[in-house]
PDB file of C-alpha atoms and ligand atoms in Angstrom:
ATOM      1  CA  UNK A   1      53.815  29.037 -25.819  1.00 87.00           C
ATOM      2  CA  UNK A   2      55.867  26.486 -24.706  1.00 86.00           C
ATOM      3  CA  UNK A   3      59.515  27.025 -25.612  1.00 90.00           C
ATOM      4  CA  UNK A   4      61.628  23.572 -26.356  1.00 97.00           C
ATOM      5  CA  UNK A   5      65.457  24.952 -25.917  1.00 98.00           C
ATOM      6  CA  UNK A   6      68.419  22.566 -26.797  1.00 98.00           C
ATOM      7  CA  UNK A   7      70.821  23.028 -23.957  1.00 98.00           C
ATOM      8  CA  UNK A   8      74.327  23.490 -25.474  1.00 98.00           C
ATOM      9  CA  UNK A   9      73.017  22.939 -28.631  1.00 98.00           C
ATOM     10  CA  UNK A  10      71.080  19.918 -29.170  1.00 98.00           C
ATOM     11  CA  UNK A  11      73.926  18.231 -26.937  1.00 98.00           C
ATOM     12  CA  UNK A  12      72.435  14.471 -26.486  1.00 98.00           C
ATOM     13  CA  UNK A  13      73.358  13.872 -30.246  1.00 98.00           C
ATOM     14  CA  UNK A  14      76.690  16.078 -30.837  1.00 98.00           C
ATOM     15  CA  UNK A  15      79.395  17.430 -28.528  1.00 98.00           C
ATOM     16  CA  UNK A  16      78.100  20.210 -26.370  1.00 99.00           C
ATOM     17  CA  UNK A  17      79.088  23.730 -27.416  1.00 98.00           C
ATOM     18  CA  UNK A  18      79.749  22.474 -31.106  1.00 98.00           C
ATOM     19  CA  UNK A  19      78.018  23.835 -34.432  1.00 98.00           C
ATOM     20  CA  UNK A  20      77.402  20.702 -35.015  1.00 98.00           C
ATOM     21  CA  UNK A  21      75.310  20.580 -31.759  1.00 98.00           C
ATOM     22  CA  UNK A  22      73.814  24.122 -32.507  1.00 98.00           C
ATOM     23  CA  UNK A  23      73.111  23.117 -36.260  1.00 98.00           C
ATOM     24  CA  UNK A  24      71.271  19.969 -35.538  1.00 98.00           C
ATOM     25  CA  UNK A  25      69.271  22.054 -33.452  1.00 98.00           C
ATOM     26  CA  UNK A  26      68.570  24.840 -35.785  1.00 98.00           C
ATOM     27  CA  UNK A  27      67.426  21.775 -38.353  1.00 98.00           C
ATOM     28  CA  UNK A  28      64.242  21.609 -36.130  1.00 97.00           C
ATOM     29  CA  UNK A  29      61.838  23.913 -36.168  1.00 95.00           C
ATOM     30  CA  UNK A  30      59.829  22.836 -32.980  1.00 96.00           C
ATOM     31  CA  UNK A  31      62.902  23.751 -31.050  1.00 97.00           C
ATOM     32  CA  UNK A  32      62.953  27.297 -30.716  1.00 97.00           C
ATOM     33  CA  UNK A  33      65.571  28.054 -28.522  1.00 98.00           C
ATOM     34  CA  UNK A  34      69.493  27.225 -27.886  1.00 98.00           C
ATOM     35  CA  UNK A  35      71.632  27.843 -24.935  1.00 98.00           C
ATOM     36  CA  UNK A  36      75.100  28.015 -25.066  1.00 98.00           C
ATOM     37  CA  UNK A  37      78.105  28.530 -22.849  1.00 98.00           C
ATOM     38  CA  UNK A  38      79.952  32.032 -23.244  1.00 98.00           C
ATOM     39  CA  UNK A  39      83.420  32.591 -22.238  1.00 98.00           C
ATOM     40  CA  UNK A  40      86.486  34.660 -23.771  1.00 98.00           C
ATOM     41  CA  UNK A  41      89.474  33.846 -25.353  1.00 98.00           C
ATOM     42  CA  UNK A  42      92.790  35.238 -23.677  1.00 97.00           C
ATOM     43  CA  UNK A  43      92.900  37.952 -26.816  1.00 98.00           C
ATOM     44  CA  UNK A  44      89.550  39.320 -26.005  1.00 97.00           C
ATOM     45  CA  UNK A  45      86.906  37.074 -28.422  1.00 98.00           C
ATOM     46  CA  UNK A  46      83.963  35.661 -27.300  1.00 98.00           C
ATOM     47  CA  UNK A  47      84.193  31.535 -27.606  1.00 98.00           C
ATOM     48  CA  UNK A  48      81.649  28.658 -26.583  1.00 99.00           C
ATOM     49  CA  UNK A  49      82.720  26.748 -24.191  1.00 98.00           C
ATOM     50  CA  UNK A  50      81.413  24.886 -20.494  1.00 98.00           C
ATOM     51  CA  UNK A  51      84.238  24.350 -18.356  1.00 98.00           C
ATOM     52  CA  UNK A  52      86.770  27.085 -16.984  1.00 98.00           C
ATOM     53  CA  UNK A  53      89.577  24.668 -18.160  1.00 98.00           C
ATOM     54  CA  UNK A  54      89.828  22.659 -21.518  1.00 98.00           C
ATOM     55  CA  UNK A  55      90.261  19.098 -20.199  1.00 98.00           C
ATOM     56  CA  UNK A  56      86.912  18.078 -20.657  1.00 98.00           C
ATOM     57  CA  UNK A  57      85.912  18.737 -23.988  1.00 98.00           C
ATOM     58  CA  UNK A  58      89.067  19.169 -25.783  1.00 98.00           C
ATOM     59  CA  UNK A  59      92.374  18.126 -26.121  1.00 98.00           C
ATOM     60  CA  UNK A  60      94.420  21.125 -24.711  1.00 98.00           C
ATOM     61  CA  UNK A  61      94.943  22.002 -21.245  1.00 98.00           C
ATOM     62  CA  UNK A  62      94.706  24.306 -18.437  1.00 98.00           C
ATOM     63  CA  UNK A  63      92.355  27.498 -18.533  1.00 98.00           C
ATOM     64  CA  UNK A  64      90.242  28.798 -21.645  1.00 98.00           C
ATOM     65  CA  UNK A  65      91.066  32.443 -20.577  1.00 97.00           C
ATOM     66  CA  UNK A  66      94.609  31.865 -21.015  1.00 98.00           C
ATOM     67  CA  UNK A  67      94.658  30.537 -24.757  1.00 98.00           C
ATOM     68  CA  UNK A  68      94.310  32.900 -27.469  1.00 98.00           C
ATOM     69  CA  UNK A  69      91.892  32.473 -30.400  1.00 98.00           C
ATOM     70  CA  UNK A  70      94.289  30.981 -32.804  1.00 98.00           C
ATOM     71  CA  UNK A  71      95.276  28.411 -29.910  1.00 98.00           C
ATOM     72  CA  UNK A  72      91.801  27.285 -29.184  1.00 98.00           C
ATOM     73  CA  UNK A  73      91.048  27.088 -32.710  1.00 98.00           C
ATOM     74  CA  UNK A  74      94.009  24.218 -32.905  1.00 98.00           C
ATOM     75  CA  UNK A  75      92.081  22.042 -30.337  1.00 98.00           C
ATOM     76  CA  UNK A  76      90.132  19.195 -31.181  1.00 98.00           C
ATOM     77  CA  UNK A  77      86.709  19.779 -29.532  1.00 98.00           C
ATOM     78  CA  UNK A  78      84.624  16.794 -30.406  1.00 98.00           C
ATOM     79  CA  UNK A  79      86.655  13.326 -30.095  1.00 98.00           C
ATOM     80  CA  UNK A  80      85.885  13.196 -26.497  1.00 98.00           C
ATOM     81  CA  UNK A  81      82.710  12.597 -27.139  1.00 98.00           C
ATOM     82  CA  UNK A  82      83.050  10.391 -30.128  1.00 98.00           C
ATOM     83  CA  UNK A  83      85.665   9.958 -32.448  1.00 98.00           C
ATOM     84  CA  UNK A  84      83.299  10.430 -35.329  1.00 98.00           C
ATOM     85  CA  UNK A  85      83.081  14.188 -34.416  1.00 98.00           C
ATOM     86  CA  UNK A  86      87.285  14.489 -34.407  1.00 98.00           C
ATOM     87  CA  UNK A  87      88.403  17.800 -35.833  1.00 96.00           C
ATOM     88  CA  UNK A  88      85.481  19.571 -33.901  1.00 98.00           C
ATOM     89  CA  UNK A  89      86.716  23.356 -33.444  1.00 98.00           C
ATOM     90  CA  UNK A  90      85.305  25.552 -30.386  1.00 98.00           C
ATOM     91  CA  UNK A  91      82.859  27.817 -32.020  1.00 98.00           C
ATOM     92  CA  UNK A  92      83.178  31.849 -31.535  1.00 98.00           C
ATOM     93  CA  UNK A  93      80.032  33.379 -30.649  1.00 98.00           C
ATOM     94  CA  UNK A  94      80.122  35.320 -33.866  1.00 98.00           C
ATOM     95  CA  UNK A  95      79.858  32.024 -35.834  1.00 98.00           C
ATOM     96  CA  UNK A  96      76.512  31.017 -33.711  1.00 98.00           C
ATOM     97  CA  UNK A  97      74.588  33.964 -33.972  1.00 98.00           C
ATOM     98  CA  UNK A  98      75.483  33.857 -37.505  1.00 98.00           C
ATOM     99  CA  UNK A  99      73.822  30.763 -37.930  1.00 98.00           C
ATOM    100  CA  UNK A 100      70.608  31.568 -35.692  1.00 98.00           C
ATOM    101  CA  UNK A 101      69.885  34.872 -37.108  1.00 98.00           C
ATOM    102  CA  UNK A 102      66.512  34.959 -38.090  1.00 97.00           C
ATOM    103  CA  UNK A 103      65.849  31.344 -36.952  1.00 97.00           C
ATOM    104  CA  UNK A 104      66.001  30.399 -33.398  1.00 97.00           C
ATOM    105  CA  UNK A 105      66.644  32.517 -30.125  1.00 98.00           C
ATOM    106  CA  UNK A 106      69.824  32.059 -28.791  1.00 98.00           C
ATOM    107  CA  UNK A 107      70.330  31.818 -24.922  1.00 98.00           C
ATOM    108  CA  UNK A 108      73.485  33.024 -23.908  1.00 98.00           C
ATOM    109  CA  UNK A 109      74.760  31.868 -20.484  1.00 98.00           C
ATOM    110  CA  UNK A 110      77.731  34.398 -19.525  1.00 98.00           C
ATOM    111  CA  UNK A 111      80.147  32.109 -17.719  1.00 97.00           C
ATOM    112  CA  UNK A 112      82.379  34.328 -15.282  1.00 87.00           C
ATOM    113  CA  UNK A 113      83.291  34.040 -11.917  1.00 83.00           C
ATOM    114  CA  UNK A 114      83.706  37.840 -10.506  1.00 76.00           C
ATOM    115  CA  UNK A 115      86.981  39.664 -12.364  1.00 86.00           C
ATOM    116  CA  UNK A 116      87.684  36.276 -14.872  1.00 93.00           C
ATOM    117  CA  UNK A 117      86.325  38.116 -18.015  1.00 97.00           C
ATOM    118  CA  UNK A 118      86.580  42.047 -18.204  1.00 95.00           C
ATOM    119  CA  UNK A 119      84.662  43.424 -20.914  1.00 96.00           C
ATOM    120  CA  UNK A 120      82.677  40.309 -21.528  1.00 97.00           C
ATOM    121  CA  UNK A 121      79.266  42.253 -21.543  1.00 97.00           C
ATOM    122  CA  UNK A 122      80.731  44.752 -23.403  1.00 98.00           C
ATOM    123  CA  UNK A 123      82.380  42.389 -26.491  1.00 98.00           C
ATOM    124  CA  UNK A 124      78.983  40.364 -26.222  1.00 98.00           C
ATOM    125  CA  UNK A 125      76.926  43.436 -26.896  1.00 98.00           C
ATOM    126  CA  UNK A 126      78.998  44.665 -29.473  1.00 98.00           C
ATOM    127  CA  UNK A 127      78.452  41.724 -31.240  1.00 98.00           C
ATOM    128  CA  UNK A 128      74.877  41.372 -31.086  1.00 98.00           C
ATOM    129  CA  UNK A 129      75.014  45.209 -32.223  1.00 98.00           C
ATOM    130  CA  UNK A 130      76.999  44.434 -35.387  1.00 98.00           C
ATOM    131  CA  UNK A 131      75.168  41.821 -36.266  1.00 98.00           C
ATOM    132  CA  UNK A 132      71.195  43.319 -35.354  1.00 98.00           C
ATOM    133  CA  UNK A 133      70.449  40.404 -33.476  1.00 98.00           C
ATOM    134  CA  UNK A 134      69.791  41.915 -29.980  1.00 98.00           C
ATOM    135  CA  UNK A 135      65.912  40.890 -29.800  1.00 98.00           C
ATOM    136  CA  UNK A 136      67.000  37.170 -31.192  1.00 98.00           C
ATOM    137  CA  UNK A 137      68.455  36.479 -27.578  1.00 98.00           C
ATOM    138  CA  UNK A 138      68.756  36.029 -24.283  1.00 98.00           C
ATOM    139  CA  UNK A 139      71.865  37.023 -22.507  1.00 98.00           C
ATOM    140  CA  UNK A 140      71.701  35.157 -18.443  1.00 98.00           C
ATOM    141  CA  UNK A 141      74.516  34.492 -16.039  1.00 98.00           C
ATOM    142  CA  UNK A 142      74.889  32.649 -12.408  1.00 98.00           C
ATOM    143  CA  UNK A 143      76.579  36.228 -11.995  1.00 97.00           C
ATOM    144  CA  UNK A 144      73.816  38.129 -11.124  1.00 97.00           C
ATOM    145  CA  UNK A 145      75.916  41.305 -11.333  1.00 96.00           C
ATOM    146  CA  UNK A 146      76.936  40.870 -14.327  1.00 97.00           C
ATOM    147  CA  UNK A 147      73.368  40.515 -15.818  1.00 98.00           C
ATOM    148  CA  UNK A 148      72.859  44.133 -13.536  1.00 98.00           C
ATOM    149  CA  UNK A 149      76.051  45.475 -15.530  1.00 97.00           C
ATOM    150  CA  UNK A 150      74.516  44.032 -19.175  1.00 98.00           C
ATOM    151  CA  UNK A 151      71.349  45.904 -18.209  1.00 98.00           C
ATOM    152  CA  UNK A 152      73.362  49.022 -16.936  1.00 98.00           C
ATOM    153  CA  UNK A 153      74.705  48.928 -20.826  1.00 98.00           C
ATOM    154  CA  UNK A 154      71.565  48.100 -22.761  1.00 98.00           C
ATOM    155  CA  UNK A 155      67.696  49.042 -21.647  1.00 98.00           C
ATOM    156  CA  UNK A 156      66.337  46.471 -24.597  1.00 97.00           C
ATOM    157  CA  UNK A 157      68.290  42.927 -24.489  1.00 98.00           C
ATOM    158  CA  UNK A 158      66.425  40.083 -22.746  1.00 98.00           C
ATOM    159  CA  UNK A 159      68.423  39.195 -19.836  1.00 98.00           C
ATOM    160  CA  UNK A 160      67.696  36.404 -17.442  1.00 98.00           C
ATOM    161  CA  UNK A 161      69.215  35.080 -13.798  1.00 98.00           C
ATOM    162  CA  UNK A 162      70.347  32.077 -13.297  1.00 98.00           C
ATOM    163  CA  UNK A 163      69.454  30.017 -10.044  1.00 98.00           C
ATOM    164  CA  UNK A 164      70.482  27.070  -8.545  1.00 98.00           C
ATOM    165  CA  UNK A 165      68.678  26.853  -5.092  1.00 97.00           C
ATOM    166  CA  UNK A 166      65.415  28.493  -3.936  1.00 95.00           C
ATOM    167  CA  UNK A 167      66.474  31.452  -2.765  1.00 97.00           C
ATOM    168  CA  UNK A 168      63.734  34.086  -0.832  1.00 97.00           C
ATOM    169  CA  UNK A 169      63.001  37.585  -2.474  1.00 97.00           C
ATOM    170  CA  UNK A 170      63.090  35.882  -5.889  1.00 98.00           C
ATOM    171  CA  UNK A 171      61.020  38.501  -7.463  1.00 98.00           C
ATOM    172  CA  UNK A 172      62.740  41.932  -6.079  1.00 98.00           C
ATOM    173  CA  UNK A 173      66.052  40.425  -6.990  1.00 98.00           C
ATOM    174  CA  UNK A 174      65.101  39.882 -10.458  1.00 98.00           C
ATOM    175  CA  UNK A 175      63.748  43.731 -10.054  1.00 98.00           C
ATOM    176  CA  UNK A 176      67.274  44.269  -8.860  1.00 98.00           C
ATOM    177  CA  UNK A 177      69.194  43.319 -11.705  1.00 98.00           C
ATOM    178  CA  UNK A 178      66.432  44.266 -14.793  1.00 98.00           C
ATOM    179  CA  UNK A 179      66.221  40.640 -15.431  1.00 98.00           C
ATOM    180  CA  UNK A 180      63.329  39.295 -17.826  1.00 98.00           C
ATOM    181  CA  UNK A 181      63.845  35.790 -17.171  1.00 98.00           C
ATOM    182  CA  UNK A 182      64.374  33.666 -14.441  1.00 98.00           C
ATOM    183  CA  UNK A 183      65.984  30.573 -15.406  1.00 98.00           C
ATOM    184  CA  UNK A 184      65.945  27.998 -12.590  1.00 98.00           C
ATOM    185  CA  UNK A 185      67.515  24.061 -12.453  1.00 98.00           C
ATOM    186  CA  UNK A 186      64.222  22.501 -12.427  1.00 98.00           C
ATOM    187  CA  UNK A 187      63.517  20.409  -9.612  1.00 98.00           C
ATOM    188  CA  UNK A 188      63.506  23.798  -7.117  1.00 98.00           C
ATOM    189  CA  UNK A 189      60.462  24.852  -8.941  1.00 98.00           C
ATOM    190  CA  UNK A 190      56.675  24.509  -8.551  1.00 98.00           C
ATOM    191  CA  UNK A 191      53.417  24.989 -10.473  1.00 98.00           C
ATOM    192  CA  UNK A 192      52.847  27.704  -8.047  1.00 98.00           C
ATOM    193  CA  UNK A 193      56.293  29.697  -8.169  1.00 98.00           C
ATOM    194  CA  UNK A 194      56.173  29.422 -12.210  1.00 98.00           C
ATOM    195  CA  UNK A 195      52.779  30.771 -11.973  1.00 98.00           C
ATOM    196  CA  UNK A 196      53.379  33.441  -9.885  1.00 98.00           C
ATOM    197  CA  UNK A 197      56.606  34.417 -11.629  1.00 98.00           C
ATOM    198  CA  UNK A 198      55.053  34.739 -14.888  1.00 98.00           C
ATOM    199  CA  UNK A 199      51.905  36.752 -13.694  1.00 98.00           C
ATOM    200  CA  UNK A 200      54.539  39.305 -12.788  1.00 98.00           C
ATOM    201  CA  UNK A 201      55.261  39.580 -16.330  1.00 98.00           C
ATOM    202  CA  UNK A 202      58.732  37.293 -16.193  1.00 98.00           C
ATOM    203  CA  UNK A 203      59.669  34.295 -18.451  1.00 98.00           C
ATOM    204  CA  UNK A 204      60.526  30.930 -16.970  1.00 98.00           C
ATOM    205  CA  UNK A 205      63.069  28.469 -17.960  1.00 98.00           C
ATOM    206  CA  UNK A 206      63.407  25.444 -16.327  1.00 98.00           C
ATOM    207  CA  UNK A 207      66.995  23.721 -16.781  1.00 98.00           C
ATOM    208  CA  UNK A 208      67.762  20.894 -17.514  1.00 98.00           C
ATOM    209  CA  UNK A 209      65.278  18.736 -18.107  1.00 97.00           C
ATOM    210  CA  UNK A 210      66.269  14.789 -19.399  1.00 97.00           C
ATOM    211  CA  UNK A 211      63.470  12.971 -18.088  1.00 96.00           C
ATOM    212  CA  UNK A 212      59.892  12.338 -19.752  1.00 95.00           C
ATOM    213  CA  UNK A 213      58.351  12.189 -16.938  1.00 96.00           C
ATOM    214  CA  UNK A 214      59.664  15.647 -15.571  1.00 97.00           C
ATOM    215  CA  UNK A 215      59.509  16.981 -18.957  1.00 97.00           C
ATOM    216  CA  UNK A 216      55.623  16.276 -19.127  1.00 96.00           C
ATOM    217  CA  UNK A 217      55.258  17.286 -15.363  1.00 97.00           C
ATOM    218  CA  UNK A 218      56.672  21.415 -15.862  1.00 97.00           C
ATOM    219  CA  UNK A 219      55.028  21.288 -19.120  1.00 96.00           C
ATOM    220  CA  UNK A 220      51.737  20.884 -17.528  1.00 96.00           C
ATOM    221  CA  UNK A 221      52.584  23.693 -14.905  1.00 97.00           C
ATOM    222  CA  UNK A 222      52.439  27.034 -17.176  1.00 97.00           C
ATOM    223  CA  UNK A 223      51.468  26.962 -21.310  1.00 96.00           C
ATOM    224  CA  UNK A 224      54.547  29.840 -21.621  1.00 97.00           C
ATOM    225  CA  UNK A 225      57.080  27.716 -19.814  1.00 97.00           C
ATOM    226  CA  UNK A 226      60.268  27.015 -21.011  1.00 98.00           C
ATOM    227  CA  UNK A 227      62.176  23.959 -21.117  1.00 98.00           C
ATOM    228  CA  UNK A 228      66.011  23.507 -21.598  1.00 98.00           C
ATOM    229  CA  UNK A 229      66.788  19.707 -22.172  1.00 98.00           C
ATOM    230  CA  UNK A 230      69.940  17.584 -23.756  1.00 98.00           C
ATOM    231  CA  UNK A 231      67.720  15.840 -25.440  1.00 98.00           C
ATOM    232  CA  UNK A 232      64.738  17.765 -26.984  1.00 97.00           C
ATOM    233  CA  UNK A 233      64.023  14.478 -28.745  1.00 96.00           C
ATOM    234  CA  UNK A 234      62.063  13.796 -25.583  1.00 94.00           C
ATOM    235  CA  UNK A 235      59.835  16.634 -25.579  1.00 92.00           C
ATOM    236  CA  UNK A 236      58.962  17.328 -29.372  1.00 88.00           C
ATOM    237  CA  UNK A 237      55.773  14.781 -29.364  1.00 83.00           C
ATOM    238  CA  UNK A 238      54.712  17.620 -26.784  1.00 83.00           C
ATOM    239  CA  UNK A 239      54.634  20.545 -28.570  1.00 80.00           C
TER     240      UNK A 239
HETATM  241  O1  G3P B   1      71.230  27.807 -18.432  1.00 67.96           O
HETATM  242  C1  G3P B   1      71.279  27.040 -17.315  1.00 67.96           C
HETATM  243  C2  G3P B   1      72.295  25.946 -17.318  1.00 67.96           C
HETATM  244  O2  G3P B   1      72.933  25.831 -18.555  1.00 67.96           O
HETATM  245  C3  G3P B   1      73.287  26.213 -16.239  1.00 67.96           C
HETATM  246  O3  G3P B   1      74.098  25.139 -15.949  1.00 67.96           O
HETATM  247  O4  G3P B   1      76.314  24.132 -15.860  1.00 67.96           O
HETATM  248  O5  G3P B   1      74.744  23.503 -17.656  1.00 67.96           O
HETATM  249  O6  G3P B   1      75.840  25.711 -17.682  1.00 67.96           O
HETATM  250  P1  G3P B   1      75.298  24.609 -16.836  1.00 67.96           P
HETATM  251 CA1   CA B   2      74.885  26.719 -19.516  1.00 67.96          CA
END
């Protein structure tokens, strides 16, 4: 079935990253999935969050890794992108899956470049243990080794590669790294990749998706295609 996922939360109506974003998604039930950003805070807790640095969507400074949770916690994560959202806080990841479980699969992206986050796979898993939610997500990463290292650490969790590009050997490196998914920015794929990808027993997302007419296009490709957009407004007449 075709899979409408709200990409940072339902982030065309809320800041990106915010419950606010995530709960307005989880309000409707044609969209069935929600990705979100994954970093960790300099003491160690998982946090949602885009950007390396805090410029963007707060009002701190300098890098997320290097502010504790109590720090982040302080910053205002929603008047950038209106003031009618002031007093937005960064979410933790606990405080998400709380809020899916049982409702909507979560897709988490693993933001890391090579040694910025030890024990991020680790404090991620934990997490989904304590809370019995590993079959309610998706854990997928540009860091292909890192999705090899989640696998390494759990046989069961759905874990999925992120691409940017059209690189050869798609399907043996997804072999490589006991991925499940591949999820691919859209305009590098093709009826006939998504096709073959999902005959060999993969899911597909295609990211990110903001235009009808593309929207309607990779719909038409595969019935089990998914679709991460900004605005799943655009896709719901669709489903
Ligand atoms: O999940 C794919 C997509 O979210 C990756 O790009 O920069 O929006 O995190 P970005
Ligand atoms: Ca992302």
């Amino acid at each position: 079935m075709n899979v409408c996922m709200a990409h940072r939360g339902w982030s065309g109506k809320a800041p990106e990253n915010s419950m606010t974003a995530i709960r307005l998604a989880l309000a409707e039930p044609a969209i069935r999935g929600i990705e979100v950003d994954v970093q960790l805070s300099r003491d160690g807790v998982p946090v949602l969050i885009h950007d390396f640095t805090l410029g963007r969507t707060t009002n701190g400074t300098g890098l997320v890794k290097d502010h504790t949770l109590e720090q982040l916690r302080s910053l205002d994560a929603g008047s950038w992108y209106n003031p009618k959202f002031a007093g937005e806080r960064i979410p933790t990841l606990e405080e998400a899956l709380l809020a899916a479980k049982g409702r909507c699969t979560l897709n988490l992206e693993l933001k890391a470049t090579s040694e910025m986050y030890p024990g991020l796979a680790e404090k991620v898993l934990e997490l989904l243990e304590r809370h019995a939610m590993k079959d309610q997500v998706y854990i997928t990463s540009f860091d292909h080794q890192l999705i090899r290292h989640v696998r390494s650490l759990d046989a069961d969790v759905q874990t999925g590669l992120i691409v940017f590009g059209r690189p050869v050997m798609l399907l043996e490196q997804l072999q490589a790294a006991g991925a499940n998914i591949l999820a691919m920015e859209y305009t590098y794929l093709n009826q006939e990749l998504v096709n073959t990808v999902i005959q060999e027993g993969f899911k597909v997302i295609a990211w990110t998706l903001d235009d009808p007419d593309a929207i309607r296009t990779v719909l038409s490709w595969h019935p089990d295609v998914q679709i991460c957009t900004n605005h799943p407004d655009l896709m719901l007449e669709y489903l």
